[in-house]
Amino acid sequence: MLKISELAALTGLSAHTIRFYEKHGLIEASKRSDSGYRYYSDADVKRAEFVKSARNIGFSLDDIGVLLSIRLDKQSHSCQEVTDITQNKLDEVNERLSELQAMQQTLERLLESCCGGPENATHCSIIEALDGGDVTVTRRAS
Amino acid sequence: MLKISELAALTGLSAHTIRFYEKHGLIEASKRSDSGYRYYSDADVKRAEFVKSARNIGFSLDDIGVLLSIRLDKQSHSCQEVTDITQNKLDEVNERLSELQAMQQTLERLLESCCGGPENATHCSIIEALDGGDVTVTRRAS
DNA sequence: TATAAACTTAGAGTTAACTCTAAGGTCAAC
DNA sequence: GTTGACCTTAGAGTTAACTCTAAGTTTATA
């Protein structure tokens, strides 16, 4: 059984974050000492690692909550439930990717257009572009 | 001279957002009626449009504040100051892009590996992958 | 003139995921 | 037996950029 700092070292999460995840139902200590210290079993560690993996991929804590409930009772859930969550996350990621790619293109174009030198900015083409409003249409996050 | 709702209609910003930007020093109404109503001149409109353009590209309100101060006194600022801000933003965007691309790849790989059908999740390869921790290393936003 | 639409302000609420603080209890080492 | 590291809790603070509310004033319309 690991203490919270040991679980933290193992997972790379901070003890603060582990407690925060516990408050949100993601991680649990299957034992507490008489004095209230959390003690984590092997199964608890696996669960924490699952959370960490899912977090790395970009799943929200809410998503992870659902994934954990599926993991806990696989019989009662279908693969489709899992792929639905995954596909939704992928859609989100793709959406954000195209926003960022549009920004990237605009920024690159602006940088190419400007001398970037010590000259004063009286005729700075970046400032002018922003003034003219003729920047590529980019979408903001929804 | 435009009233706030007219500026809102013109720029696509909400009146709330325009007041919010004013509080943060980005947009100003060069006149107020006796009763306190904001009135925007052509120059105010241009400034608001500058802010909107910069926002669309992804600049933070802080960045925009700096860009506006350059725009207001171009003589005292160099092109380099402008390209520095732009380059920093591009670096940020590129950083986030590679994070998201890593997530995208992982999510796609997971989706390919899973049947996604109505079968129960006992052998779901996505759940297994998360359990195993063998997901692509993705970096979180810093 | 009466009503409704639009305007004003200060300030609180939202979101997500932490991150930190304060005040105190526990434990291991010397 | 005392020091210091580690643990506990509840709850506040952080970040960015809004977004909304309440309570009241002004203006335009019918």
mmCIF file of N, CA and C in Angstrom, chain A residues 1-96:
data_model
loop_
_atom_site.group_PDB
_atom_site.id
_atom_site.type_symbol
_atom_site.label_atom_id
_atom_site.label_comp_id
_atom_site.label_asym_id
_atom_site.label_seq_id
_atom_site.Cartn_x
_atom_site.Cartn_y
_atom_site.Cartn_z
ATOM 1 N N MET A 1 0.837 -1.208 0.000
ATOM 2 C CA MET A 1 0.000 0.000 0.000
ATOM 3 C C MET A 1 0.872 1.258 0.000
ATOM 4 N N LEU A 2 0.514 2.165 -0.867
ATOM 5 C CA LEU A 2 1.294 3.393 -1.011
ATOM 6 C C LEU A 2 0.642 4.566 -0.301
ATOM 7 N N LYS A 3 1.465 5.431 0.214
ATOM 8 C CA LYS A 3 0.957 6.704 0.727
ATOM 9 C C LYS A 3 0.780 7.666 -0.448
ATOM 10 N N ILE A 4 0.114 8.753 -0.199
ATOM 11 C CA ILE A 4 -0.251 9.643 -1.307
ATOM 12 C C ILE A 4 0.982 10.189 -2.034
ATOM 13 N N SER A 5 2.039 10.466 -1.277
ATOM 14 C CA SER A 5 3.231 11.022 -1.936
ATOM 15 C C SER A 5 3.903 9.974 -2.815
ATOM 16 N N GLU A 6 3.748 8.710 -2.420
ATOM 17 C CA GLU A 6 4.316 7.633 -3.220
ATOM 18 C C GLU A 6 3.522 7.437 -4.515
ATOM 19 N N LEU A 7 2.210 7.527 -4.388
ATOM 20 C CA LEU A 7 1.379 7.451 -5.584
ATOM 21 C C LEU A 7 1.680 8.633 -6.508
ATOM 22 N N ALA A 8 1.913 9.763 -5.881
ATOM 23 C CA ALA A 8 2.239 10.959 -6.654
ATOM 24 C C ALA A 8 3.527 10.754 -7.443
ATOM 25 N N ALA A 9 4.548 10.238 -6.758
ATOM 26 C CA ALA A 9 5.835 9.988 -7.413
ATOM 27 C C ALA A 9 5.671 8.997 -8.566
ATOM 28 N N LEU A 10 4.835 8.002 -8.325
ATOM 29 C CA LEU A 10 4.640 6.937 -9.314
ATOM 30 C C LEU A 10 3.914 7.437 -10.563
ATOM 31 N N THR A 11 2.926 8.277 -10.352
ATOM 32 C CA THR A 11 2.064 8.689 -11.470
ATOM 33 C C THR A 11 2.495 10.011 -12.100
ATOM 34 N N GLY A 12 3.253 10.781 -11.340
ATOM 35 C CA GLY A 12 3.589 12.104 -11.844
ATOM 36 C C GLY A 12 2.514 13.132 -11.558
ATOM 37 N N LEU A 13 1.449 12.711 -10.881
ATOM 38 C CA LEU A 13 0.443 13.667 -10.423
ATOM 39 C C LEU A 13 0.902 14.233 -9.090
ATOM 40 N N SER A 14 0.491 15.416 -8.733
ATOM 41 C CA SER A 14 0.819 15.933 -7.405
ATOM 42 C C SER A 14 -0.174 15.383 -6.391
ATOM 43 N N ALA A 15 0.230 15.394 -5.135
ATOM 44 C CA ALA A 15 -0.670 14.935 -4.076
ATOM 45 C C ALA A 15 -1.935 15.789 -4.075
ATOM 46 N N HIS A 16 -1.752 17.082 -4.292
ATOM 47 C CA HIS A 16 -2.898 17.992 -4.404
ATOM 48 C C HIS A 16 -3.863 17.520 -5.483
ATOM 49 N N THR A 17 -3.295 17.202 -6.624
ATOM 50 C CA THR A 17 -4.134 16.796 -7.754
ATOM 51 C C THR A 17 -4.839 15.473 -7.473
ATOM 52 N N ILE A 18 -4.135 14.572 -6.797
ATOM 53 C CA ILE A 18 -4.756 13.288 -6.456
ATOM 54 C C ILE A 18 -5.959 13.506 -5.539
ATOM 55 N N ARG A 19 -5.806 14.379 -4.561
ATOM 56 C CA ARG A 19 -6.939 14.681 -3.677
ATOM 57 C C ARG A 19 -8.066 15.352 -4.451
ATOM 58 N N PHE A 20 -7.662 16.221 -5.361
ATOM 59 C CA PHE A 20 -8.647 16.897 -6.217
ATOM 60 C C PHE A 20 -9.404 15.875 -7.058
ATOM 61 N N TYR A 21 -8.709 14.924 -7.613
ATOM 62 C CA TYR A 21 -9.357 13.880 -8.414
ATOM 63 C C TYR A 21 -10.277 13.032 -7.538
ATOM 64 N N GLU A 22 -9.849 12.790 -6.317
ATOM 65 C CA GLU A 22 -10.690 12.015 -5.394
ATOM 66 C C GLU A 22 -12.007 12.743 -5.143
ATOM 67 N N LYS A 23 -11.884 14.041 -4.919
ATOM 68 C CA LYS A 23 -13.087 14.852 -4.674
ATOM 69 C C LYS A 23 -14.035 14.758 -5.863
ATOM 70 N N HIS A 24 -13.493 14.536 -7.041
ATOM 71 C CA HIS A 24 -14.309 14.440 -8.242
ATOM 72 C C HIS A 24 -14.595 12.993 -8.628
ATOM 73 N N GLY A 25 -14.294 12.072 -7.719
ATOM 74 C CA GLY A 25 -14.703 10.685 -7.933
ATOM 75 C C GLY A 25 -13.843 9.878 -8.885
ATOM 76 N N LEU A 26 -12.667 10.360 -9.204
ATOM 77 C CA LEU A 26 -11.849 9.650 -10.186
ATOM 78 C C LEU A 26 -10.875 8.661 -9.562
ATOM 79 N N ILE A 27 -10.368 9.012 -8.420
ATOM 80 C CA ILE A 27 -9.353 8.189 -7.767
ATOM 81 C C ILE A 27 -9.802 7.966 -6.332
ATOM 82 N N GLU A 28 -9.529 6.791 -5.821
ATOM 83 C CA GLU A 28 -9.929 6.497 -4.456
ATOM 84 C C GLU A 28 -8.800 5.785 -3.731
ATOM 85 N N ALA A 29 -8.694 6.007 -2.426
ATOM 86 C CA ALA A 29 -7.770 5.238 -1.606
ATOM 87 C C ALA A 29 -8.602 4.151 -0.944
ATOM 88 N N SER A 30 -8.253 2.886 -1.211
ATOM 89 C CA SER A 30 -9.140 1.840 -0.686
ATOM 90 C C SER A 30 -8.978 1.681 0.817
ATOM 91 N N LYS A 31 -7.942 2.243 1.378
ATOM 92 C CA LYS A 31 -7.813 2.216 2.846
ATOM 93 C C LYS A 31 -7.416 3.561 3.403
ATOM 94 N N ARG A 32 -7.822 3.753 4.641
ATOM 95 C CA ARG A 32 -7.374 4.903 5.405
ATOM 96 C C ARG A 32 -6.807 4.377 6.718
ATOM 97 N N SER A 33 -5.707 4.930 7.163
ATOM 98 C CA SER A 33 -5.185 4.560 8.486
ATOM 99 C C SER A 33 -6.100 5.154 9.549
ATOM 100 N N ASP A 34 -5.902 4.755 10.785
ATOM 101 C CA ASP A 34 -6.730 5.285 11.870
ATOM 102 C C ASP A 34 -6.647 6.804 11.930
ATOM 103 N N SER A 35 -5.475 7.296 11.579
ATOM 104 C CA SER A 35 -5.299 8.741 11.646
ATOM 105 C C SER A 35 -5.793 9.443 10.387
ATOM 106 N N GLY A 36 -6.277 8.676 9.422
ATOM 107 C CA GLY A 36 -6.872 9.308 8.242
ATOM 108 C C GLY A 36 -5.976 9.330 7.017
ATOM 109 N N TYR A 37 -4.751 8.833 7.144
ATOM 110 C CA TYR A 37 -3.857 8.794 5.981
ATOM 111 C C TYR A 37 -4.433 7.886 4.896
ATOM 112 N N ARG A 38 -4.292 8.338 3.646
ATOM 113 C CA ARG A 38 -4.757 7.521 2.516
ATOM 114 C C ARG A 38 -3.727 6.440 2.189
ATOM 115 N N TYR A 39 -4.235 5.241 1.917
ATOM 116 C CA TYR A 39 -3.359 4.159 1.461
ATOM 117 C C TYR A 39 -3.924 3.538 0.197
ATOM 118 N N TYR A 40 -3.040 3.439 -0.805
ATOM 119 C CA TYR A 40 -3.476 3.010 -2.130
ATOM 120 C C TYR A 40 -3.024 1.595 -2.439
ATOM 121 N N SER A 41 -3.974 0.760 -2.847
ATOM 122 C CA SER A 41 -3.687 -0.627 -3.249
ATOM 123 C C SER A 41 -3.187 -0.659 -4.695
ATOM 124 N N ASP A 42 -2.766 -1.840 -5.131
ATOM 125 C CA ASP A 42 -2.350 -2.012 -6.523
ATOM 126 C C ASP A 42 -3.470 -1.614 -7.482
ATOM 127 N N ALA A 43 -4.688 -2.010 -7.146
ATOM 128 C CA ALA A 43 -5.831 -1.675 -8.001
ATOM 129 C C ALA A 43 -6.037 -0.160 -8.057
ATOM 130 N N ASP A 44 -5.830 0.487 -6.913
ATOM 131 C CA ASP A 44 -5.942 1.949 -6.877
ATOM 132 C C ASP A 44 -4.898 2.586 -7.790
ATOM 133 N N VAL A 45 -3.697 2.031 -7.754
ATOM 134 C CA VAL A 45 -2.615 2.545 -8.585
ATOM 135 C C VAL A 45 -2.970 2.395 -10.063
ATOM 136 N N LYS A 46 -3.504 1.228 -10.424
ATOM 137 C CA LYS A 46 -3.894 1.000 -11.817
ATOM 138 C C LYS A 46 -4.944 2.032 -12.242
ATOM 139 N N ARG A 47 -5.876 2.251 -11.348
ATOM 140 C CA ARG A 47 -6.927 3.206 -11.661
ATOM 141 C C ARG A 47 -6.341 4.604 -11.865
ATOM 142 N N ALA A 48 -5.430 4.975 -10.987
ATOM 143 C CA ALA A 48 -4.791 6.287 -11.105
ATOM 144 C C ALA A 48 -4.021 6.394 -12.418
ATOM 145 N N GLU A 49 -3.394 5.297 -12.803
ATOM 146 C CA GLU A 49 -2.643 5.312 -14.068
ATOM 147 C C GLU A 49 -3.580 5.410 -15.274
ATOM 148 N N PHE A 50 -4.709 4.764 -15.146
ATOM 149 C CA PHE A 50 -5.732 4.882 -16.189
ATOM 150 C C PHE A 50 -6.145 6.354 -16.348
ATOM 151 N N VAL A 51 -6.398 6.980 -15.220
ATOM 152 C CA VAL A 51 -6.790 8.394 -15.248
ATOM 153 C C VAL A 51 -5.698 9.234 -15.897
ATOM 154 N N LYS A 52 -4.467 8.962 -15.503
ATOM 155 C CA LYS A 52 -3.348 9.711 -16.054
ATOM 156 C C LYS A 52 -3.257 9.531 -17.575
ATOM 157 N N SER A 53 -3.389 8.313 -18.036
ATOM 158 C CA SER A 53 -3.331 8.045 -19.476
ATOM 159 C C SER A 53 -4.436 8.796 -20.213
ATOM 160 N N ALA A 54 -5.618 8.684 -19.683
ATOM 161 C CA ALA A 54 -6.760 9.321 -20.345
ATOM 162 C C ALA A 54 -6.580 10.837 -20.378
ATOM 163 N N ARG A 55 -6.034 11.355 -19.294
ATOM 164 C CA ARG A 55 -5.784 12.798 -19.202
ATOM 165 C C ARG A 55 -4.730 13.207 -20.251
ATOM 166 N N ASN A 56 -3.718 12.392 -20.405
ATOM 167 C CA ASN A 56 -2.663 12.694 -21.381
ATOM 168 C C ASN A 56 -3.209 12.779 -22.795
ATOM 169 N N ILE A 57 -4.171 11.922 -23.076
ATOM 170 C CA ILE A 57 -4.742 11.914 -24.417
ATOM 171 C C ILE A 57 -5.627 13.130 -24.628
ATOM 172 N N GLY A 58 -6.056 13.745 -23.539
ATOM 173 C CA GLY A 58 -6.842 14.960 -23.679
ATOM 174 C C GLY A 58 -8.279 14.827 -23.212
ATOM 175 N N PHE A 59 -8.636 13.665 -22.673
ATOM 176 C CA PHE A 59 -10.002 13.526 -22.179
ATOM 177 C C PHE A 59 -10.242 14.451 -20.989
ATOM 178 N N SER A 60 -11.439 14.990 -20.926
ATOM 179 C CA SER A 60 -11.815 15.831 -19.782
ATOM 180 C C SER A 60 -12.046 14.939 -18.566
ATOM 181 N N LEU A 61 -12.067 15.543 -17.405
ATOM 182 C CA LEU A 61 -12.325 14.774 -16.191
ATOM 183 C C LEU A 61 -13.712 14.144 -16.242
ATOM 184 N N ASP A 62 -14.655 14.832 -16.832
ATOM 185 C CA ASP A 62 -15.998 14.255 -16.986
ATOM 186 C C ASP A 62 -15.964 13.011 -17.871
ATOM 187 N N ASP A 63 -15.285 13.121 -18.997
ATOM 188 C CA ASP A 63 -15.117 11.960 -19.873
ATOM 189 C C ASP A 63 -14.491 10.806 -19.104
ATOM 190 N N ILE A 64 -13.468 11.121 -18.359
ATOM 191 C CA ILE A 64 -12.738 10.083 -17.639
ATOM 192 C C ILE A 64 -13.655 9.409 -16.617
ATOM 193 N N GLY A 65 -14.516 10.209 -15.997
ATOM 194 C CA GLY A 65 -15.496 9.632 -15.081
ATOM 195 C C GLY A 65 -16.343 8.575 -15.776
ATOM 196 N N VAL A 66 -16.795 8.885 -16.969
ATOM 197 C CA VAL A 66 -17.610 7.925 -17.714
ATOM 198 C C VAL A 66 -16.772 6.701 -18.099
ATOM 199 N N LEU A 67 -15.571 6.953 -18.599
ATOM 200 C CA LEU A 67 -14.702 5.838 -18.983
ATOM 201 C C LEU A 67 -14.428 4.917 -17.796
ATOM 202 N N LEU A 68 -14.245 5.522 -16.627
ATOM 203 C CA LEU A 68 -13.988 4.717 -15.435
ATOM 204 C C LEU A 68 -15.188 3.866 -15.058
ATOM 205 N N SER A 69 -16.373 4.415 -15.228
ATOM 206 C CA SER A 69 -17.556 3.627 -14.871
ATOM 207 C C SER A 69 -17.725 2.463 -15.844
ATOM 208 N N ILE A 70 -17.318 2.671 -17.093
ATOM 209 C CA ILE A 70 -17.337 1.567 -18.054
ATOM 210 C C ILE A 70 -16.292 0.517 -17.672
ATOM 211 N N ARG A 71 -15.113 1.005 -17.358
ATOM 212 C CA ARG A 71 -14.016 0.112 -16.971
ATOM 213 C C ARG A 71 -14.388 -0.745 -15.764
ATOM 214 N N LEU A 72 -15.167 -0.170 -14.892
ATOM 215 C CA LEU A 72 -15.541 -0.839 -13.640
ATOM 216 C C LEU A 72 -16.577 -1.926 -13.868
ATOM 217 N N ASP A 73 -17.376 -1.774 -14.910
ATOM 218 C CA ASP A 73 -18.419 -2.764 -15.189
ATOM 219 C C ASP A 73 -18.550 -2.942 -16.701
ATOM 220 N N LYS A 74 -17.523 -3.581 -17.256
ATOM 221 C CA LYS A 74 -17.430 -3.703 -18.708
ATOM 222 C C LYS A 74 -18.609 -4.485 -19.299
ATOM 223 N N GLN A 75 -19.131 -5.424 -18.537
ATOM 224 C CA GLN A 75 -20.236 -6.256 -19.017
ATOM 225 C C GLN A 75 -21.447 -5.411 -19.400
ATOM 226 N N SER A 76 -21.653 -4.364 -18.651
ATOM 227 C CA SER A 76 -22.880 -3.596 -18.842
ATOM 228 C C SER A 76 -22.730 -2.468 -19.859
ATOM 229 N N HIS A 77 -21.545 -2.404 -20.483
ATOM 230 C CA HIS A 77 -21.340 -1.321 -21.443
ATOM 231 C C HIS A 77 -20.819 -1.863 -22.761
ATOM 232 N N SER A 78 -21.114 -1.136 -23.812
ATOM 233 C CA SER A 78 -20.695 -1.591 -25.143
ATOM 234 C C SER A 78 -19.447 -0.858 -25.606
ATOM 235 N N CYS A 79 -18.773 -1.460 -26.562
ATOM 236 C CA CYS A 79 -17.639 -0.801 -27.195
ATOM 237 C C CYS A 79 -18.073 0.533 -27.821
ATOM 238 N N GLN A 80 -19.288 0.543 -28.302
ATOM 239 C CA GLN A 80 -19.751 1.759 -28.961
ATOM 240 C C GLN A 80 -19.757 2.958 -28.014
ATOM 241 N N GLU A 81 -20.113 2.714 -26.773
ATOM 242 C CA GLU A 81 -20.079 3.805 -25.801
ATOM 243 C C GLU A 81 -18.677 4.388 -25.707
ATOM 244 N N VAL A 82 -17.717 3.506 -25.730
ATOM 245 C CA VAL A 82 -16.322 3.932 -25.614
ATOM 246 C C VAL A 82 -15.888 4.688 -26.875
ATOM 247 N N THR A 83 -16.239 4.129 -28.028
ATOM 248 C CA THR A 83 -15.819 4.809 -29.265
ATOM 249 C C THR A 83 -16.552 6.137 -29.445
ATOM 250 N N ASP A 84 -17.779 6.219 -28.945
ATOM 251 C CA ASP A 84 -18.502 7.488 -29.036
ATOM 252 C C ASP A 84 -17.749 8.598 -28.309
ATOM 253 N N ILE A 85 -17.334 8.294 -27.102
ATOM 254 C CA ILE A 85 -16.582 9.274 -26.313
ATOM 255 C C ILE A 85 -15.286 9.631 -27.036
ATOM 256 N N THR A 86 -14.636 8.603 -27.545
ATOM 257 C CA THR A 86 -13.354 8.811 -28.219
ATOM 258 C C THR A 86 -13.535 9.632 -29.496
ATOM 259 N N GLN A 87 -14.572 9.274 -30.249
ATOM 260 C CA GLN A 87 -14.833 10.004 -31.495
ATOM 261 C C GLN A 87 -15.179 11.473 -31.205
ATOM 262 N N ASN A 88 -15.969 11.710 -30.171
ATOM 263 C CA ASN A 88 -16.310 13.093 -29.809
ATOM 264 C C ASN A 88 -15.058 13.894 -29.459
ATOM 265 N N LYS A 89 -14.184 13.250 -28.731
ATOM 266 C CA LYS A 89 -12.936 13.933 -28.370
ATOM 267 C C LYS A 89 -12.101 14.206 -29.617
ATOM 268 N N LEU A 90 -12.056 13.229 -30.511
ATOM 269 C CA LEU A 90 -11.310 13.426 -31.752
ATOM 270 C C LEU A 90 -11.915 14.570 -32.576
ATOM 271 N N ASP A 91 -13.227 14.626 -32.623
ATOM 272 C CA ASP A 91 -13.887 15.714 -33.351
ATOM 273 C C ASP A 91 -13.485 17.069 -32.774
ATOM 274 N N GLU A 92 -13.490 17.138 -31.456
ATOM 275 C CA GLU A 92 -13.096 18.364 -30.751
ATOM 276 C C GLU A 92 -11.658 18.751 -31.097
ATOM 277 N N VAL A 93 -10.804 17.749 -31.043
ATOM 278 C CA VAL A 93 -9.388 17.987 -31.329
ATOM 279 C C VAL A 93 -9.228 18.478 -32.772
ATOM 280 N N ASN A 94 -9.945 17.841 -33.689
ATOM 281 C CA ASN A 94 -9.840 18.247 -35.092
ATOM 282 C C ASN A 94 -10.355 19.670 -35.314
ATOM 283 N N GLU A 95 -11.420 19.983 -34.641
ATOM 284 C CA GLU A 95 -11.989 21.331 -34.708
ATOM 285 C C GLU A 95 -10.949 22.369 -34.267
ATOM 286 N N ARG A 96 -10.388 22.099 -33.111
ATOM 287 C CA ARG A 96 -9.388 23.019 -32.567
ATOM 288 C C ARG A 96 -8.143 23.072 -33.453
#
